Tab-separated table of C-alpha atoms in Angstrom:
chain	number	residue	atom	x	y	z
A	1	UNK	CA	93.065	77.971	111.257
A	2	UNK	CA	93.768	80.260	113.932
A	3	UNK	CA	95.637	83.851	113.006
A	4	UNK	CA	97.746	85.681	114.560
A	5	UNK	CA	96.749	89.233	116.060
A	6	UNK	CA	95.984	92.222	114.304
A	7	UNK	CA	96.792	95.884	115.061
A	8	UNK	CA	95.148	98.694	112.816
A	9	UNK	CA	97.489	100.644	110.832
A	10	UNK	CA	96.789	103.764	108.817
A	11	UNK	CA	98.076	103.722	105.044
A	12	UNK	CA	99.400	107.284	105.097
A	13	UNK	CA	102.729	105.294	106.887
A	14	UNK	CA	103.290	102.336	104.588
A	15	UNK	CA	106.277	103.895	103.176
A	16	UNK	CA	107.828	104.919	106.899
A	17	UNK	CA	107.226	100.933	107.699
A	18	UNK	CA	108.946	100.195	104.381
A	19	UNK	CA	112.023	102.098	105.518
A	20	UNK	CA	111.935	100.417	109.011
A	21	UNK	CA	111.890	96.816	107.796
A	22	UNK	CA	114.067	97.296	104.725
A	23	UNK	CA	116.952	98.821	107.045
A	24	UNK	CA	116.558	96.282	109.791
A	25	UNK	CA	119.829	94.191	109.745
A	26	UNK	CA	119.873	90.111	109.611
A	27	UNK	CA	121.055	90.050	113.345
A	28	UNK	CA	124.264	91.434	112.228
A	29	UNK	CA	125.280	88.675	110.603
A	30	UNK	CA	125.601	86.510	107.252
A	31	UNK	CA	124.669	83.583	105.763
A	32	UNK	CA	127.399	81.677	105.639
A	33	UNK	CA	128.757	82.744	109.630
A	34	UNK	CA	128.787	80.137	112.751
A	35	UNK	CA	125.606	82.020	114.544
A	36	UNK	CA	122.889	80.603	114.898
A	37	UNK	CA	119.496	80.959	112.424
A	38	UNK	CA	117.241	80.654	115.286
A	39	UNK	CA	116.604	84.224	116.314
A	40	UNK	CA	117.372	85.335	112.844
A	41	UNK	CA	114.243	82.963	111.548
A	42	UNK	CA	111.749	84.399	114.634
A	43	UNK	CA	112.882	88.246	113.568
A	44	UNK	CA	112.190	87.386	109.730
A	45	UNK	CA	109.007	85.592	110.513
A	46	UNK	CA	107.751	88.636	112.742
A	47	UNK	CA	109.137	90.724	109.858
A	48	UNK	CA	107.165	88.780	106.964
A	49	UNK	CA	103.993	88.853	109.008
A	50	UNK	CA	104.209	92.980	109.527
A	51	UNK	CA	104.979	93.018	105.757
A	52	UNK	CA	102.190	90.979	104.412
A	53	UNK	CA	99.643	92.602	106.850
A	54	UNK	CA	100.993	96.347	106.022
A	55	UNK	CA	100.376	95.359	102.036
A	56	UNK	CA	96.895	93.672	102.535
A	57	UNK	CA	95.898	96.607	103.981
A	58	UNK	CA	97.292	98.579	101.524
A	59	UNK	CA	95.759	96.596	98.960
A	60	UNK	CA	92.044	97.277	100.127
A	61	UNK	CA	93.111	100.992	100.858
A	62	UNK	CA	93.939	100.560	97.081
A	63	UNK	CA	90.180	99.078	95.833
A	64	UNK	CA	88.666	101.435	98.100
A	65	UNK	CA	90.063	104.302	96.113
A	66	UNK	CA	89.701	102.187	92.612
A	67	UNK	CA	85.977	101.810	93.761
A	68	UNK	CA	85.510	105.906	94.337
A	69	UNK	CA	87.367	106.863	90.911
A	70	UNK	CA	85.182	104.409	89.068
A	71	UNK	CA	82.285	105.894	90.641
A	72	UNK	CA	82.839	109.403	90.466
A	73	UNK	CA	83.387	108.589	86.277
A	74	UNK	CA	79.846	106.858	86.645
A	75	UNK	CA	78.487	110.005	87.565
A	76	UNK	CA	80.384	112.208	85.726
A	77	UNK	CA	78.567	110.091	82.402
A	78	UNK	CA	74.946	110.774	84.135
A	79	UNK	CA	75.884	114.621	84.257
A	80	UNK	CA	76.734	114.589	81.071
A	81	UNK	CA	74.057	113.122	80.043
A	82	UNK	CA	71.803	115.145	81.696
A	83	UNK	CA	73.981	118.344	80.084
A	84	UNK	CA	73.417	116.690	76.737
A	85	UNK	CA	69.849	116.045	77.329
A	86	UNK	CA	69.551	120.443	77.932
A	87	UNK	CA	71.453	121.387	75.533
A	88	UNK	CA	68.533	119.447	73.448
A	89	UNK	CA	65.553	121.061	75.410
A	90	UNK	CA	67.814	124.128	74.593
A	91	UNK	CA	67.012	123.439	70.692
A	92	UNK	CA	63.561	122.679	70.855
A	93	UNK	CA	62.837	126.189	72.496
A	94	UNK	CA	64.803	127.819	69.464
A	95	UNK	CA	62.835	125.887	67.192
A	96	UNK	CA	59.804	126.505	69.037
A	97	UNK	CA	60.524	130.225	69.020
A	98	UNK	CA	61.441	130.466	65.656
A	99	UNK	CA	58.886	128.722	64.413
A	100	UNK	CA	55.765	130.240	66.468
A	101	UNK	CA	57.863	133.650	66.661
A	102	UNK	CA	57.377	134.908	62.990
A	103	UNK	CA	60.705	133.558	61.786
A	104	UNK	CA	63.191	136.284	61.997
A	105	UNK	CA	61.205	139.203	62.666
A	106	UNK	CA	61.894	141.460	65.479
A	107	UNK	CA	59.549	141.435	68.798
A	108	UNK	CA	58.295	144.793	68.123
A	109	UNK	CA	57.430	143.982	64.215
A	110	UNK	CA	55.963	140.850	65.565
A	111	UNK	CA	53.818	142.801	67.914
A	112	UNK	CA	52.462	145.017	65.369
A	113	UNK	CA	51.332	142.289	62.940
A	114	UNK	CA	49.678	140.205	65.857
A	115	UNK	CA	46.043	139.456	66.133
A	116	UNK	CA	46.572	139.505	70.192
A	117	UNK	CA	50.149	141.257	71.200
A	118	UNK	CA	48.971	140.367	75.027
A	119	UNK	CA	49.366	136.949	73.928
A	120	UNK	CA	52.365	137.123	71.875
A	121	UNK	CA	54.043	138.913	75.101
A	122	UNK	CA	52.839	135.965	77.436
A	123	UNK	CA	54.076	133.216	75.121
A	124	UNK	CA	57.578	135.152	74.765
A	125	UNK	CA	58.122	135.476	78.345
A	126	UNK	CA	57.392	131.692	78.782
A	127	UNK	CA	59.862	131.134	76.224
A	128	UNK	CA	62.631	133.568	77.974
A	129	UNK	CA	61.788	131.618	81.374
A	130	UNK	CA	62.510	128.356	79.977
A	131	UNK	CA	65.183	129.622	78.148
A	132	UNK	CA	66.991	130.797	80.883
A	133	UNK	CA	65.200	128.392	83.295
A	134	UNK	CA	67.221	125.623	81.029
A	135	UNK	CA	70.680	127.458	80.789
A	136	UNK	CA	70.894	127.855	84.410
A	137	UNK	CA	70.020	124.367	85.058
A	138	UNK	CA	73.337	123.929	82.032
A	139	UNK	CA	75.601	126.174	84.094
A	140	UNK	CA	74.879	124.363	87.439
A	141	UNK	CA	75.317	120.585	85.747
A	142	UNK	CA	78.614	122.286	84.290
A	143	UNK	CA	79.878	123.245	87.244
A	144	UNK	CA	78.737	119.746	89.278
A	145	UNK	CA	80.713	117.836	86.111
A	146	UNK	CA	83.882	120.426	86.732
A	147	UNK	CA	83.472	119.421	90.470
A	148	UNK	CA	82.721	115.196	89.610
A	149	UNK	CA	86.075	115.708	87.275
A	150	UNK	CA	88.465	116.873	90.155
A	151	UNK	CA	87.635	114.676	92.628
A	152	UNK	CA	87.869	111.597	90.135
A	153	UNK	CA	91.166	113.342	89.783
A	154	UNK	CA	92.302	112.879	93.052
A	155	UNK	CA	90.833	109.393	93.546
A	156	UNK	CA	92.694	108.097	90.525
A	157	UNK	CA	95.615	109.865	91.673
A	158	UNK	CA	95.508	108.339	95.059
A	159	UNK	CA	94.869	104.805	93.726
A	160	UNK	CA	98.043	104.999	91.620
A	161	UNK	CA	99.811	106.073	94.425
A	162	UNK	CA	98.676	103.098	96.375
A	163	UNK	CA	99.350	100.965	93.670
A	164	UNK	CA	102.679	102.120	93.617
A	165	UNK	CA	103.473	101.786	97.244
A	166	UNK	CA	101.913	98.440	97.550
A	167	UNK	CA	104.355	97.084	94.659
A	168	UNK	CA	107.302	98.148	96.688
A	169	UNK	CA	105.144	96.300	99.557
A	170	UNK	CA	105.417	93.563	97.674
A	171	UNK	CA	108.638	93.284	96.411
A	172	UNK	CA	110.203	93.848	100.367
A	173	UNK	CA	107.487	91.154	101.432
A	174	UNK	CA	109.148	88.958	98.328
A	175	UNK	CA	112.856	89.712	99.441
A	176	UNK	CA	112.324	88.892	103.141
A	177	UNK	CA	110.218	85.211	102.230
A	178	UNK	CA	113.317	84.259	100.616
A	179	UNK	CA	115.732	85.227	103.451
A	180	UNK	CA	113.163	83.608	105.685
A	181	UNK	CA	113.811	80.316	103.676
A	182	UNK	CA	117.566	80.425	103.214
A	183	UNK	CA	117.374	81.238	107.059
A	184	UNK	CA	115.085	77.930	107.918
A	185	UNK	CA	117.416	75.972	105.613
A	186	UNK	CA	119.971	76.734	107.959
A	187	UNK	CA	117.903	76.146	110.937
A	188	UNK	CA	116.699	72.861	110.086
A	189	UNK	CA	120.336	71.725	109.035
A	190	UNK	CA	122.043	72.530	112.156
A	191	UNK	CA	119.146	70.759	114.089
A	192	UNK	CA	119.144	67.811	111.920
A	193	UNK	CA	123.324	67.807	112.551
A	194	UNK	CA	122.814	67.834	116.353
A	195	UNK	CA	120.474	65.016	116.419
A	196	UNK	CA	122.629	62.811	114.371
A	197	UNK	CA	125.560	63.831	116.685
A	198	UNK	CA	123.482	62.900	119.961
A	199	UNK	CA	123.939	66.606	121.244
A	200	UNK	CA	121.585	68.801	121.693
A	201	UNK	CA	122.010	72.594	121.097
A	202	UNK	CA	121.975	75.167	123.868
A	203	UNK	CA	119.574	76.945	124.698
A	204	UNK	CA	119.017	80.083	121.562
A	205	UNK	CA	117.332	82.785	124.209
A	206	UNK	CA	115.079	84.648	121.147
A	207	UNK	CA	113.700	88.137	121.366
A	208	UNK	CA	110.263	88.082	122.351
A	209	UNK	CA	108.358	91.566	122.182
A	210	UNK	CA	105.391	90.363	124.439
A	211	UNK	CA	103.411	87.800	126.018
A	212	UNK	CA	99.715	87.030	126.049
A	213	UNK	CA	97.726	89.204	128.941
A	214	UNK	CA	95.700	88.016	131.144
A	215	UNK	CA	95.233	84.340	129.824
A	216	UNK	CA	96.227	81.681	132.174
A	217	UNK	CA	96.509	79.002	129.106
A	218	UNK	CA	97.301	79.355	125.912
A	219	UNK	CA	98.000	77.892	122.605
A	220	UNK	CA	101.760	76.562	121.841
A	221	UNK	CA	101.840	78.471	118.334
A	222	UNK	CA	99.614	81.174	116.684
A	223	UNK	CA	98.792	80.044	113.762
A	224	UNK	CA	98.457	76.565	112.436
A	225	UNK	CA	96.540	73.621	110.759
A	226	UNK	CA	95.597	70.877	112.849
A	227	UNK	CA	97.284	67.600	111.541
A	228	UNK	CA	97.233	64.313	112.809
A	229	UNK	CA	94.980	63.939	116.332
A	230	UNK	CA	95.176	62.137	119.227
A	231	UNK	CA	94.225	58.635	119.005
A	232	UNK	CA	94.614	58.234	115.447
A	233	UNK	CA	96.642	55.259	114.041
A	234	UNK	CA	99.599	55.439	111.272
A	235	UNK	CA	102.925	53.468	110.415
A	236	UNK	CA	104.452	55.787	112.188
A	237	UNK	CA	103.471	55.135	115.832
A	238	UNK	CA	103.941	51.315	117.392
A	239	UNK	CA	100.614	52.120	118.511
A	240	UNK	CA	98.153	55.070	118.950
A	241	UNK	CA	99.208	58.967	118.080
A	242	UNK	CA	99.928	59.398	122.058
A	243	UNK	CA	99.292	63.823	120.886
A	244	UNK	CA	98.004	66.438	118.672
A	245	UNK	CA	100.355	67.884	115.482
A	246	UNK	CA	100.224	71.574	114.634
A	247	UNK	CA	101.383	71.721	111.051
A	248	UNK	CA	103.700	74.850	110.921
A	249	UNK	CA	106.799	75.873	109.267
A	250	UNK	CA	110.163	75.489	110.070
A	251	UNK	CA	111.288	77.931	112.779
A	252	UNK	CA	107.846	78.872	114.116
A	253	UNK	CA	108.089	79.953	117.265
A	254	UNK	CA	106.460	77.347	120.397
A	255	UNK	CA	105.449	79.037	123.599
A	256	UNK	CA	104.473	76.968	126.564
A	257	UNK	CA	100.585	76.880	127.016
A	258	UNK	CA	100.796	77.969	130.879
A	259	UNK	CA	102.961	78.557	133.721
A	260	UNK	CA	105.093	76.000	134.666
A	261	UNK	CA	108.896	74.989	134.704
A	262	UNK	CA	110.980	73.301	132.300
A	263	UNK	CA	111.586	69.790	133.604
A	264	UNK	CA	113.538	67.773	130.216
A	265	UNK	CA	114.851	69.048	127.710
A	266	UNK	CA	116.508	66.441	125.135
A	267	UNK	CA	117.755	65.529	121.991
A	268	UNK	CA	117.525	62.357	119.669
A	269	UNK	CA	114.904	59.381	119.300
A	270	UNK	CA	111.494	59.462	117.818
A	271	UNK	CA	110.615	62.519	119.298
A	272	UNK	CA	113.806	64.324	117.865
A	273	UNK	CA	114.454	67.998	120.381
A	274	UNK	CA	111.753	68.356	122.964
A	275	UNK	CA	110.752	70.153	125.780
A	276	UNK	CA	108.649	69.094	128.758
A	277	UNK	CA	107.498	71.212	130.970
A	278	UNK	CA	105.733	70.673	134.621
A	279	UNK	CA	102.362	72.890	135.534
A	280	UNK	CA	100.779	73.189	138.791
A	281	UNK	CA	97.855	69.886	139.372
A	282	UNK	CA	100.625	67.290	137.965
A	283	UNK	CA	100.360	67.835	134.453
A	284	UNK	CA	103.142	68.333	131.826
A	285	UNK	CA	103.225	69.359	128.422
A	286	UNK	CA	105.656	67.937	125.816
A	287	UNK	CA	106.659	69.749	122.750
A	288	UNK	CA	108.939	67.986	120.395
A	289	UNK	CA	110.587	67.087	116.456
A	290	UNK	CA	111.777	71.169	117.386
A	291	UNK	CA	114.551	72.563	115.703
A	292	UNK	CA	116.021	74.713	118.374
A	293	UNK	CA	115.050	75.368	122.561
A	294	UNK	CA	114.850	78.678	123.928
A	295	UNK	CA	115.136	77.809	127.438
A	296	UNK	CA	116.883	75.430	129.699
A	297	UNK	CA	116.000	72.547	132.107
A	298	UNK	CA	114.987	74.030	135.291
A	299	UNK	CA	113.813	77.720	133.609
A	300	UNK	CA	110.571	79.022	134.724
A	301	UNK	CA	108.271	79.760	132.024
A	302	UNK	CA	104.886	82.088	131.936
A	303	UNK	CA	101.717	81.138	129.117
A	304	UNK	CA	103.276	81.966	125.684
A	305	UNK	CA	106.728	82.304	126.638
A	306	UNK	CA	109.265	80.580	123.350
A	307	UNK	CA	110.536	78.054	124.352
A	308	UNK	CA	111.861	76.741	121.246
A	309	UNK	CA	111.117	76.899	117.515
A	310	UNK	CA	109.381	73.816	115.274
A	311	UNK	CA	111.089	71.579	113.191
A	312	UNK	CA	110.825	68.209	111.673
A	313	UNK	CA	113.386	66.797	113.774
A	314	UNK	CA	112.971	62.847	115.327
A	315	UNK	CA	110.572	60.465	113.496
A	316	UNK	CA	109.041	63.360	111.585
A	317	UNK	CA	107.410	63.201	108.170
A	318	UNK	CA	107.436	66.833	107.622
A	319	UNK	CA	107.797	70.632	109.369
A	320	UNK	CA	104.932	70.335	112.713
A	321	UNK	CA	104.621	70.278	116.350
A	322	UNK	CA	103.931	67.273	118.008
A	323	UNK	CA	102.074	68.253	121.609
A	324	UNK	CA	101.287	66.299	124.437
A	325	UNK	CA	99.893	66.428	127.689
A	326	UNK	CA	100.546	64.056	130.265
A	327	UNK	CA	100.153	63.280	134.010
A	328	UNK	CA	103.759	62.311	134.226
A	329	UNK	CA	107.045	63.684	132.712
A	330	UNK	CA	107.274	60.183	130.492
A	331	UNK	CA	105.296	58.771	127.768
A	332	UNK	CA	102.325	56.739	128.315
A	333	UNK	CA	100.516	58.772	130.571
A	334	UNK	CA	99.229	60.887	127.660
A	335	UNK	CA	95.773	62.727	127.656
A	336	UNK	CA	93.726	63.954	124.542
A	337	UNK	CA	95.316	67.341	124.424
A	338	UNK	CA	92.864	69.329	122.987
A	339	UNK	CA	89.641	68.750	125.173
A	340	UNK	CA	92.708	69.538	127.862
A	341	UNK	CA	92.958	72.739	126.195
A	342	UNK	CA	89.101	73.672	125.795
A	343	UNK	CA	88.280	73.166	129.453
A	344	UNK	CA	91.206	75.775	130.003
A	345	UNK	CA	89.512	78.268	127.693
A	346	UNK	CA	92.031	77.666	124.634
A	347	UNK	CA	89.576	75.701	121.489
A	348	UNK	CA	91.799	74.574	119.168
């Protein structure tokens, strides 16, 4: 399955892209007026796909800061550890003084009763140094744990945050899927109407933000799953599958694979609304069962340019694009579209 492109973003503006697609307008129009869904479907798809990417990245932003709380509590449980394990070595000097020391007695009492005060004064200022060799070591580990604390502070903080902006991710992501599908419902009605009337819809001229650079040949839509191939056999066809199916939603937009100029553009039969359009070395791609055109017989068209928008219009089992490549505007002159493709530099 082939996805569409990806631009880093930085999670810091989440919220500002939030505001942007939750104040964009439906076209400036309703549900229930006489426009049509076409370009409203290609701005809510291009909307859906900014808000899904904008929330999986905000989602790993999210672990990534889950991941550094729960290890800055990890070590904060080793430090204090370690503090407890001190404050232990702490008692056993104590002890050990106490014990070896003369019990309460002072130093000086203790040095008058000794067999060897030289040796008393040795052992005493081993037990200071470890003494205060330990509670430095205490005030240090302290001071790291004070440090560990804050900064699991702040990562906890930040996660929450995240977690917070990625539900209102979610929820705009959740609002425009179902105006995408009340908008395809649309779509797919008025396309169904024209083809039982025998009149096909103008041209719907959609708002296209760019085209592919630098690519002579491309693929007709983004992202898909490849259906039925060429060649293959089904109740469907009086004979062979004369094309290749790219199983995509209602409304997706189609762009023409390469350069060339629209030559048909039609409405009604098996192959429901289709385009056909002539490239240079006698070839012609059709695209058909659309549910709107973008363009009109005789328009020149560059790789990627919309030229229409799927559908499941024509002798159609479900939402797809039916492509074909041919050495003659007609059927029956079909070639296996997708080794077509791959010597152009497009695998499918």
């Amino acid at each position: 399955m082939r996805s569409s492109r990806r631009h880093p973003l930085l999670v810091p503006v989440l919220l500002c892209a939030l505001a942007v697609l939750a104040a964009r307008p439906a076209d400036g129009t309703d549900a229930g007026s006489g426009a049509d869904p076409g370009p409203e479907v290609a701005r809510l798809y291009e909307d859906a796909a900014k808000a899904t990417q904008r929330y999986e990245e905000g989602r790993r932003a999210a672990e990534a800061q889950r991941a550094k709380a729960l290890a800055y509590e990890k070590r904060l449980d080793q430090q204090r550890q370690k503090i407890d394990a001190m404050h232990a070595d702490l008692g056993r000097i104590a002890s050990a003084q106490y014990r070896g020391g003369g019990g309460g007695l002072p130093l000086t009492a203790r040095m008058f009763l000794a067999d060897d005060p030289d040796e008393l004064m040795r052992g005493q200022r081993a037990f200071t140094r470890a003494d205060l060799a330990v509670n430095k070591a205490i005030g240090k580990s302290l001071r790291a744990e004070a440090r560990l604390a804050a900064d699991e502070a702040k990562a906890q903080a930040a996660w929450q945050a995240l977690e917070k902006r990625n539900a209102d991710l979610a929820a705009l992501k959740t609002g425009i899927e179902g105006k995408l599908e009340a908008a395809r419902a649309r779509l797919e009605g008025r396309a169904d109407a024209s083809v039982a009337a025998g009149s096909c819809p103008g041209a719907v001229r959609l708002d296209q933000q760019d085209l592919p650079v630098g690519r002579p040949w491309v693929a007709p839509v983004e992202a898909y799953e490849l259906s039925a191939s060429f060649g293959s056999g089904g109740s469907r066809w009086a004979h062979r599958h004369t094309g290749q199916d790219f199983a995509v939603p209602v409304g997706t937009p189609v762009g023409s694979v390469g350069t060339g100029r629209v030559v048909q553009v039609s409405c009604g039969g098996a192959f429901g609304i289709q385009v056909v359009v002539q490239h240079a070395g006698g070839y012609y791609t059709q695209y058909a069962h659309l549910a709107s055109v973008a363009v009109d017989q005789g328009d020149r068209v560059r790789p990627g340019q919309w030229i229409g928008q799927s559908g499941s219009t024509g002798n159609s089992t479900g939402p797809h694009l039916h492509f074909e490549v041919r050495v003659t505007p007609e059927m029956g002159s079909a070639l296996d579209p997708v080794p077509w493709l791959s010597q152009r530099g497009v695998p499918l």
